[in-house]
């Protein structure tokens, strides 16, 4: 399973990449606006750090504007994947961009049929928003399962990015059903390391090791 960080924060991305377990990054207009950085510069910076797929979202809602923005974004780095919202103009833009060899990530996906349209149009990725589905009383992960079934049925090579991830349980569920990618906030990645038994176990090993060193010192003296 590929792990992407869902952030535009460069320090978080550097930390994750330094751990050697981050394959890519997703951003969106909200995440970028939180950083108060210049959009295109930040995307280039992220691409340099992660050296893997980096999703950057268009803000136009019309076909022509989306294609124009996407072409500009794609020129920033070979790693750029252009995020396009799942609306009719977006699907048309994905089709055009895929014919031009520009990678796309269909975003704001909330149903398996939306994902089917994106795959048919040639999207490289689709991003079902799991947490936001859970927020309104649905089971977000069911949509991921259905999307994966549809893609297998028809042999689409569009990758599924489990997005809007809120906690490690989402990551576990996504991994168990074999999702291609999970994009997560940095805090969720940090929590994946954590287990109280690991901390207690390590503390005890180190204490025992110290006692053993004491024993060796005293043994030489006697
Ligand atoms: C996906 O690519 C989006 O950036 C993101 O996962 C949205 O998540 P949110 O629901 O936490 O805003």
PDB file of C-alpha atoms and ligand atoms in Angstrom:
ATOM      1  CA  UNK A   1       0.000   0.000   0.000  1.00  0.00           C
ATOM      2  CA  UNK A   2       1.287   3.434  -0.856  1.00  0.00           C
ATOM      3  CA  UNK A   3       1.244   6.090   1.851  1.00  0.00           C
ATOM      4  CA  UNK A   4       0.636   9.715   0.869  1.00  0.00           C
ATOM      5  CA  UNK A   5       0.595  12.675   3.251  1.00  0.00           C
ATOM      6  CA  UNK A   6      -2.455  14.916   2.966  1.00  0.00           C
ATOM      7  CA  UNK A   7      -0.814  18.230   3.765  1.00  0.00           C
ATOM      8  CA  UNK A   8       0.973  21.215   2.239  1.00  0.00           C
ATOM      9  CA  UNK A   9       3.166  21.635   5.323  1.00  0.00           C
ATOM     10  CA  UNK A  10       6.765  21.234   4.238  1.00  0.00           C
ATOM     11  CA  UNK A  11       8.126  20.283   7.682  1.00  0.00           C
ATOM     12  CA  UNK A  12       5.616  17.447   8.017  1.00  0.00           C
ATOM     13  CA  UNK A  13       6.451  16.225   4.519  1.00  0.00           C
ATOM     14  CA  UNK A  14      10.201  16.361   5.218  1.00  0.00           C
ATOM     15  CA  UNK A  15       9.741  14.324   8.427  1.00  0.00           C
ATOM     16  CA  UNK A  16       7.610  11.674   6.702  1.00  0.00           C
ATOM     17  CA  UNK A  17       9.999  11.403   3.763  1.00  0.00           C
ATOM     18  CA  UNK A  18      12.941  11.144   6.170  1.00  0.00           C
ATOM     19  CA  UNK A  19      11.271   8.115   7.806  1.00  0.00           C
ATOM     20  CA  UNK A  20      11.359   6.511   4.362  1.00  0.00           C
ATOM     21  CA  UNK A  21       7.687   5.567   4.251  1.00  0.00           C
ATOM     22  CA  UNK A  22       6.009   8.396   2.358  1.00  0.00           C
ATOM     23  CA  UNK A  23       5.400   7.794  -1.339  1.00  0.00           C
ATOM     24  CA  UNK A  24       3.511  10.948  -2.294  1.00  0.00           C
ATOM     25  CA  UNK A  25       1.499  13.966  -1.188  1.00  0.00           C
ATOM     26  CA  UNK A  26      -2.006  15.282  -1.765  1.00  0.00           C
ATOM     27  CA  UNK A  27      -2.973  18.911  -1.287  1.00  0.00           C
ATOM     28  CA  UNK A  28      -6.191  20.858  -1.754  1.00  0.00           C
ATOM     29  CA  UNK A  29      -7.029  24.587  -1.722  1.00  0.00           C
ATOM     30  CA  UNK A  30      -7.872  24.473   2.006  1.00  0.00           C
ATOM     31  CA  UNK A  31      -4.590  22.787   2.954  1.00  0.00           C
ATOM     32  CA  UNK A  32      -2.550  25.197   0.812  1.00  0.00           C
ATOM     33  CA  UNK A  33      -4.351  28.271   2.180  1.00  0.00           C
ATOM     34  CA  UNK A  34      -3.476  27.187   5.754  1.00  0.00           C
ATOM     35  CA  UNK A  35       0.235  27.410   4.900  1.00  0.00           C
ATOM     36  CA  UNK A  36       0.022  30.953   3.482  1.00  0.00           C
ATOM     37  CA  UNK A  37       2.699  30.031   0.929  1.00  0.00           C
ATOM     38  CA  UNK A  38       2.729  30.834  -2.776  1.00  0.00           C
ATOM     39  CA  UNK A  39       0.829  27.947  -4.371  1.00  0.00           C
ATOM     40  CA  UNK A  40       3.054  27.082  -7.323  1.00  0.00           C
ATOM     41  CA  UNK A  41       6.270  27.555  -5.321  1.00  0.00           C
ATOM     42  CA  UNK A  42       4.991  25.307  -2.561  1.00  0.00           C
ATOM     43  CA  UNK A  43       3.987  22.591  -5.030  1.00  0.00           C
ATOM     44  CA  UNK A  44       7.465  22.687  -6.600  1.00  0.00           C
ATOM     45  CA  UNK A  45       9.061  22.523  -3.142  1.00  0.00           C
ATOM     46  CA  UNK A  46       6.908  19.531  -2.171  1.00  0.00           C
ATOM     47  CA  UNK A  47       7.782  17.733  -5.434  1.00  0.00           C
ATOM     48  CA  UNK A  48      11.506  18.249  -4.776  1.00  0.00           C
ATOM     49  CA  UNK A  49      11.192  16.778  -1.279  1.00  0.00           C
ATOM     50  CA  UNK A  50       8.932  13.809  -1.963  1.00  0.00           C
ATOM     51  CA  UNK A  51      10.084  12.792  -5.472  1.00  0.00           C
ATOM     52  CA  UNK A  52       6.752  11.006  -5.956  1.00  0.00           C
ATOM     53  CA  UNK A  53       3.179  11.899  -7.005  1.00  0.00           C
ATOM     54  CA  UNK A  54       2.033  15.281  -5.679  1.00  0.00           C
ATOM     55  CA  UNK A  55      -1.603  16.273  -6.207  1.00  0.00           C
ATOM     56  CA  UNK A  56      -2.259  19.969  -6.865  1.00  0.00           C
ATOM     57  CA  UNK A  57      -5.853  21.086  -7.364  1.00  0.00           C
ATOM     58  CA  UNK A  58      -7.338  23.391  -9.985  1.00  0.00           C
ATOM     59  CA  UNK A  59      -9.775  26.066  -8.834  1.00  0.00           C
ATOM     60  CA  UNK A  60     -11.587  26.669 -12.120  1.00  0.00           C
ATOM     61  CA  UNK A  61     -14.959  25.006 -12.439  1.00  0.00           C
ATOM     62  CA  UNK A  62     -15.188  25.316 -16.217  1.00  0.00           C
ATOM     63  CA  UNK A  63     -13.578  22.908 -18.699  1.00  0.00           C
ATOM     64  CA  UNK A  64     -11.356  25.471 -20.476  1.00  0.00           C
ATOM     65  CA  UNK A  65     -10.084  26.972 -17.217  1.00  0.00           C
ATOM     66  CA  UNK A  66      -9.384  23.562 -15.710  1.00  0.00           C
ATOM     67  CA  UNK A  67      -7.380  22.416 -18.734  1.00  0.00           C
ATOM     68  CA  UNK A  68      -5.404  25.658 -18.810  1.00  0.00           C
ATOM     69  CA  UNK A  69      -4.607  25.489 -15.076  1.00  0.00           C
ATOM     70  CA  UNK A  70      -3.762  21.809 -15.301  1.00  0.00           C
ATOM     71  CA  UNK A  71      -1.276  22.364 -18.106  1.00  0.00           C
ATOM     72  CA  UNK A  72       0.465  25.087 -16.068  1.00  0.00           C
ATOM     73  CA  UNK A  73       0.585  22.903 -12.965  1.00  0.00           C
ATOM     74  CA  UNK A  74       1.905  19.909 -14.906  1.00  0.00           C
ATOM     75  CA  UNK A  75       4.843  22.031 -16.108  1.00  0.00           C
ATOM     76  CA  UNK A  76       5.969  22.641 -12.494  1.00  0.00           C
ATOM     77  CA  UNK A  77       7.331  19.117 -12.092  1.00  0.00           C
ATOM     78  CA  UNK A  78       7.084  15.635 -13.573  1.00  0.00           C
ATOM     79  CA  UNK A  79       5.622  14.590 -10.192  1.00  0.00           C
ATOM     80  CA  UNK A  80       2.529  16.807 -10.401  1.00  0.00           C
ATOM     81  CA  UNK A  81      -0.830  15.056 -10.533  1.00  0.00           C
ATOM     82  CA  UNK A  82      -3.628  17.502 -11.284  1.00  0.00           C
ATOM     83  CA  UNK A  83      -6.614  17.248  -8.972  1.00  0.00           C
ATOM     84  CA  UNK A  84      -9.904  17.842 -10.732  1.00  0.00           C
ATOM     85  CA  UNK A  85     -13.312  17.970  -9.013  1.00  0.00           C
ATOM     86  CA  UNK A  86     -15.863  15.342 -10.017  1.00  0.00           C
ATOM     87  CA  UNK A  87     -18.275  17.537 -11.964  1.00  0.00           C
ATOM     88  CA  UNK A  88     -19.215  17.203 -15.656  1.00  0.00           C
ATOM     89  CA  UNK A  89     -16.658  19.808 -16.806  1.00  0.00           C
ATOM     90  CA  UNK A  90     -14.103  18.038 -14.625  1.00  0.00           C
ATOM     91  CA  UNK A  91     -14.731  14.677 -16.285  1.00  0.00           C
ATOM     92  CA  UNK A  92     -14.366  16.295 -19.703  1.00  0.00           C
ATOM     93  CA  UNK A  93     -11.114  17.930 -18.566  1.00  0.00           C
ATOM     94  CA  UNK A  94      -9.802  14.586 -17.242  1.00  0.00           C
ATOM     95  CA  UNK A  95     -10.465  12.993 -20.641  1.00  0.00           C
ATOM     96  CA  UNK A  96      -8.571  15.787 -22.456  1.00  0.00           C
ATOM     97  CA  UNK A  97      -5.685  15.778 -19.962  1.00  0.00           C
ATOM     98  CA  UNK A  98      -5.326  12.015 -20.026  1.00  0.00           C
ATOM     99  CA  UNK A  99      -5.050  12.169 -23.846  1.00  0.00           C
ATOM    100  CA  UNK A 100      -2.283  14.763 -23.412  1.00  0.00           C
ATOM    101  CA  UNK A 101      -0.454  12.457 -20.959  1.00  0.00           C
ATOM    102  CA  UNK A 102      -1.141  14.664 -17.913  1.00  0.00           C
ATOM    103  CA  UNK A 103      -1.840  12.682 -14.732  1.00  0.00           C
ATOM    104  CA  UNK A 104      -5.083  13.453 -12.909  1.00  0.00           C
ATOM    105  CA  UNK A 105      -6.688  12.742  -9.548  1.00  0.00           C
ATOM    106  CA  UNK A 106     -10.510  12.953  -9.557  1.00  0.00           C
ATOM    107  CA  UNK A 107     -11.375  14.535  -6.233  1.00  0.00           C
ATOM    108  CA  UNK A 108     -14.504  15.027  -4.132  1.00  0.00           C
ATOM    109  CA  UNK A 109     -15.656  11.505  -4.986  1.00  0.00           C
ATOM    110  CA  UNK A 110     -18.531  10.325  -2.812  1.00  0.00           C
ATOM    111  CA  UNK A 111     -20.024   7.473  -4.863  1.00  0.00           C
ATOM    112  CA  UNK A 112     -18.820   4.441  -6.839  1.00  0.00           C
ATOM    113  CA  UNK A 113     -20.596   5.731  -9.960  1.00  0.00           C
ATOM    114  CA  UNK A 114     -18.642   8.979  -9.823  1.00  0.00           C
ATOM    115  CA  UNK A 115     -15.473   6.879  -9.627  1.00  0.00           C
ATOM    116  CA  UNK A 116     -16.616   4.841 -12.645  1.00  0.00           C
ATOM    117  CA  UNK A 117     -16.974   8.050 -14.678  1.00  0.00           C
ATOM    118  CA  UNK A 118     -13.499   9.196 -13.642  1.00  0.00           C
ATOM    119  CA  UNK A 119     -11.942   5.854 -14.594  1.00  0.00           C
ATOM    120  CA  UNK A 120     -13.733   5.867 -17.966  1.00  0.00           C
ATOM    121  CA  UNK A 121     -12.381   9.368 -18.620  1.00  0.00           C
ATOM    122  CA  UNK A 122      -8.842   8.107 -17.951  1.00  0.00           C
ATOM    123  CA  UNK A 123      -8.123   9.458 -14.444  1.00  0.00           C
ATOM    124  CA  UNK A 124      -4.861   8.209 -12.955  1.00  0.00           C
ATOM    125  CA  UNK A 125      -6.361   8.306  -9.450  1.00  0.00           C
ATOM    126  CA  UNK A 126      -9.756   8.682  -7.774  1.00  0.00           C
ATOM    127  CA  UNK A 127     -10.111  10.023  -4.254  1.00  0.00           C
ATOM    128  CA  UNK A 128     -13.166   8.835  -2.312  1.00  0.00           C
ATOM    129  CA  UNK A 129     -13.608  11.032   0.793  1.00  0.00           C
ATOM    130  CA  UNK A 130     -14.177   8.482   3.544  1.00  0.00           C
ATOM    131  CA  UNK A 131     -14.207  10.662   6.665  1.00  0.00           C
ATOM    132  CA  UNK A 132     -16.693  13.107   5.184  1.00  0.00           C
ATOM    133  CA  UNK A 133     -19.017  10.179   4.366  1.00  0.00           C
ATOM    134  CA  UNK A 134     -18.710   8.887   7.928  1.00  0.00           C
ATOM    135  CA  UNK A 135     -19.497  12.425   9.137  1.00  0.00           C
ATOM    136  CA  UNK A 136     -22.946  12.265   7.530  1.00  0.00           C
ATOM    137  CA  UNK A 137     -23.774   8.835   8.922  1.00  0.00           C
ATOM    138  CA  UNK A 138     -22.615   6.617   6.041  1.00  0.00           C
ATOM    139  CA  UNK A 139     -19.846   4.025   6.067  1.00  0.00           C
ATOM    140  CA  UNK A 140     -17.238   5.624   3.846  1.00  0.00           C
ATOM    141  CA  UNK A 141     -15.156   2.486   3.436  1.00  0.00           C
ATOM    142  CA  UNK A 142     -18.057   0.668   1.712  1.00  0.00           C
ATOM    143  CA  UNK A 143     -17.628   3.049  -1.211  1.00  0.00           C
ATOM    144  CA  UNK A 144     -13.961   2.139  -1.475  1.00  0.00           C
ATOM    145  CA  UNK A 145     -14.842  -1.569  -1.652  1.00  0.00           C
ATOM    146  CA  UNK A 146     -17.437  -0.918  -4.350  1.00  0.00           C
ATOM    147  CA  UNK A 147     -15.055   1.222  -6.399  1.00  0.00           C
ATOM    148  CA  UNK A 148     -12.402  -1.481  -6.216  1.00  0.00           C
ATOM    149  CA  UNK A 149     -14.898  -4.138  -7.351  1.00  0.00           C
ATOM    150  CA  UNK A 150     -15.928  -2.004 -10.338  1.00  0.00           C
ATOM    151  CA  UNK A 151     -12.317  -1.328 -11.334  1.00  0.00           C
ATOM    152  CA  UNK A 152     -11.511  -5.056 -11.140  1.00  0.00           C
ATOM    153  CA  UNK A 153     -14.648  -5.954 -13.153  1.00  0.00           C
ATOM    154  CA  UNK A 154     -13.576  -3.757 -16.056  1.00  0.00           C
ATOM    155  CA  UNK A 155      -9.793  -3.804 -15.677  1.00  0.00           C
ATOM    156  CA  UNK A 156      -9.420  -0.043 -15.077  1.00  0.00           C
ATOM    157  CA  UNK A 157      -5.920   0.840 -13.961  1.00  0.00           C
ATOM    158  CA  UNK A 158      -7.070   4.000 -12.142  1.00  0.00           C
ATOM    159  CA  UNK A 159      -5.656   3.851  -8.597  1.00  0.00           C
ATOM    160  CA  UNK A 160      -7.880   4.339  -5.571  1.00  0.00           C
ATOM    161  CA  UNK A 161      -6.655   6.893  -3.007  1.00  0.00           C
ATOM    162  CA  UNK A 162      -8.532   6.554   0.273  1.00  0.00           C
ATOM    163  CA  UNK A 163      -8.891  10.211   1.301  1.00  0.00           C
ATOM    164  CA  UNK A 164     -10.400  12.275   4.107  1.00  0.00           C
ATOM    165  CA  UNK A 165      -8.798   9.889   6.572  1.00  0.00           C
ATOM    166  CA  UNK A 166      -9.417  10.749  10.213  1.00  0.00           C
ATOM    167  CA  UNK A 167      -7.704   8.014  12.265  1.00  0.00           C
ATOM    168  CA  UNK A 168      -5.497   4.889  12.017  1.00  0.00           C
ATOM    169  CA  UNK A 169      -8.577   2.609  11.937  1.00  0.00           C
ATOM    170  CA  UNK A 170      -9.383   4.065   8.503  1.00  0.00           C
ATOM    171  CA  UNK A 171      -5.860   3.127   7.367  1.00  0.00           C
ATOM    172  CA  UNK A 172      -6.239  -0.408   8.733  1.00  0.00           C
ATOM    173  CA  UNK A 173      -9.574  -0.915   6.975  1.00  0.00           C
ATOM    174  CA  UNK A 174      -8.164   0.451   3.708  1.00  0.00           C
ATOM    175  CA  UNK A 175      -5.142  -1.870   3.947  1.00  0.00           C
ATOM    176  CA  UNK A 176      -7.334  -4.909   4.676  1.00  0.00           C
ATOM    177  CA  UNK A 177      -9.426  -4.321   1.572  1.00  0.00           C
ATOM    178  CA  UNK A 178      -6.298  -3.704  -0.524  1.00  0.00           C
ATOM    179  CA  UNK A 179      -6.725  -0.027  -1.471  1.00  0.00           C
ATOM    180  CA  UNK A 180      -3.847   1.222  -3.625  1.00  0.00           C
ATOM    181  CA  UNK A 181      -3.103   4.374  -1.635  1.00  0.00           C
ATOM    182  CA  UNK A 182      -4.116   6.015   1.634  1.00  0.00           C
ATOM    183  CA  UNK A 183      -3.549   9.735   1.999  1.00  0.00           C
ATOM    184  CA  UNK A 184      -3.515  10.872   5.597  1.00  0.00           C
ATOM    185  CA  UNK A 185      -2.825  13.883   7.782  1.00  0.00           C
ATOM    186  CA  UNK A 186       0.620  13.803   9.438  1.00  0.00           C
ATOM    187  CA  UNK A 187      -0.997  13.219  12.846  1.00  0.00           C
ATOM    188  CA  UNK A 188      -2.548   9.947  11.655  1.00  0.00           C
ATOM    189  CA  UNK A 189       0.824   8.743  10.348  1.00  0.00           C
ATOM    190  CA  UNK A 190       2.406   9.529  13.740  1.00  0.00           C
ATOM    191  CA  UNK A 191      -0.330   7.566  15.520  1.00  0.00           C
ATOM    192  CA  UNK A 192       0.384   4.504  13.358  1.00  0.00           C
ATOM    193  CA  UNK A 193       3.726   4.101  15.150  1.00  0.00           C
ATOM    194  CA  UNK A 194       2.157   4.105  18.569  1.00  0.00           C
ATOM    195  CA  UNK A 195       1.422   1.149  20.809  1.00  0.00           C
ATOM    196  CA  UNK A 196       1.677   1.301  24.627  1.00  0.00           C
ATOM    197  CA  UNK A 197       3.172  -2.208  24.729  1.00  0.00           C
ATOM    198  CA  UNK A 198       6.012  -1.050  22.458  1.00  0.00           C
ATOM    199  CA  UNK A 199       6.822   1.822  24.838  1.00  0.00           C
ATOM    200  CA  UNK A 200       6.616  -0.368  27.948  1.00  0.00           C
ATOM    201  CA  UNK A 201       8.596  -3.149  26.277  1.00  0.00           C
ATOM    202  CA  UNK A 202      11.372  -0.769  25.190  1.00  0.00           C
ATOM    203  CA  UNK A 203      11.556   0.851  28.621  1.00  0.00           C
ATOM    204  CA  UNK A 204      11.953  -2.563  30.262  1.00  0.00           C
ATOM    205  CA  UNK A 205      14.580  -3.768  27.781  1.00  0.00           C
ATOM    206  CA  UNK A 206      16.659  -0.632  28.416  1.00  0.00           C
ATOM    207  CA  UNK A 207      16.309  -0.920  32.206  1.00  0.00           C
ATOM    208  CA  UNK A 208      17.404  -4.576  32.091  1.00  0.00           C
ATOM    209  CA  UNK A 209      20.330  -3.628  29.872  1.00  0.00           C
ATOM    210  CA  UNK A 210      21.452  -0.977  32.371  1.00  0.00           C
ATOM    211  CA  UNK A 211      21.234  -3.500  35.233  1.00  0.00           C
ATOM    212  CA  UNK A 212      23.288  -5.939  33.224  1.00  0.00           C
ATOM    213  CA  UNK A 213      25.985  -3.279  32.621  1.00  0.00           C
ATOM    214  CA  UNK A 214      26.091  -2.655  36.390  1.00  0.00           C
ATOM    215  CA  UNK A 215      26.483  -6.384  36.974  1.00  0.00           C
ATOM    216  CA  UNK A 216      29.392  -6.590  34.504  1.00  0.00           C
ATOM    217  CA  UNK A 217      31.144  -3.627  36.146  1.00  0.00           C
ATOM    218  CA  UNK A 218      30.825  -5.133  39.633  1.00  0.00           C
ATOM    219  CA  UNK A 219      31.782  -8.587  38.440  1.00  0.00           C
ATOM    220  CA  UNK A 220      35.185  -7.250  37.206  1.00  0.00           C
ATOM    221  CA  UNK A 221      35.795  -5.516  40.546  1.00  0.00           C
ATOM    222  CA  UNK A 222      35.285  -8.701  42.593  1.00  0.00           C
TER     223      UNK A 222
HETATM  224  C1  LIG B   1      -7.887  14.456  -0.426  1.00  0.00           C
HETATM  225  O1  LIG B   1      -7.058  14.447  -1.308  1.00  0.00           O
HETATM  226  C2  LIG B   1      -8.265  15.630   0.377  1.00  0.00           C
HETATM  227  O2  LIG B   1      -7.207  16.537   0.388  1.00  0.00           O
HETATM  228  C3  LIG B   1      -8.533  15.327   1.816  1.00  0.00           C
HETATM  229  O3  LIG B   1      -8.314  13.967   2.127  1.00  0.00           O
HETATM  230  C4  LIG B   1      -9.786  15.934   2.376  1.00  0.00           C
HETATM  231  O4  LIG B   1      -9.896  15.531   3.703  1.00  0.00           O
HETATM  232  P1  LIG B   1     -10.778  16.298   4.793  1.00  0.00           P
HETATM  233  O5  LIG B   1     -12.158  15.726   4.753  1.00  0.00           O
HETATM  234  O6  LIG B   1     -10.094  15.969   6.086  1.00  0.00           O
HETATM  235  O7  LIG B   1     -10.741  17.760   4.467  1.00  0.00           O
END
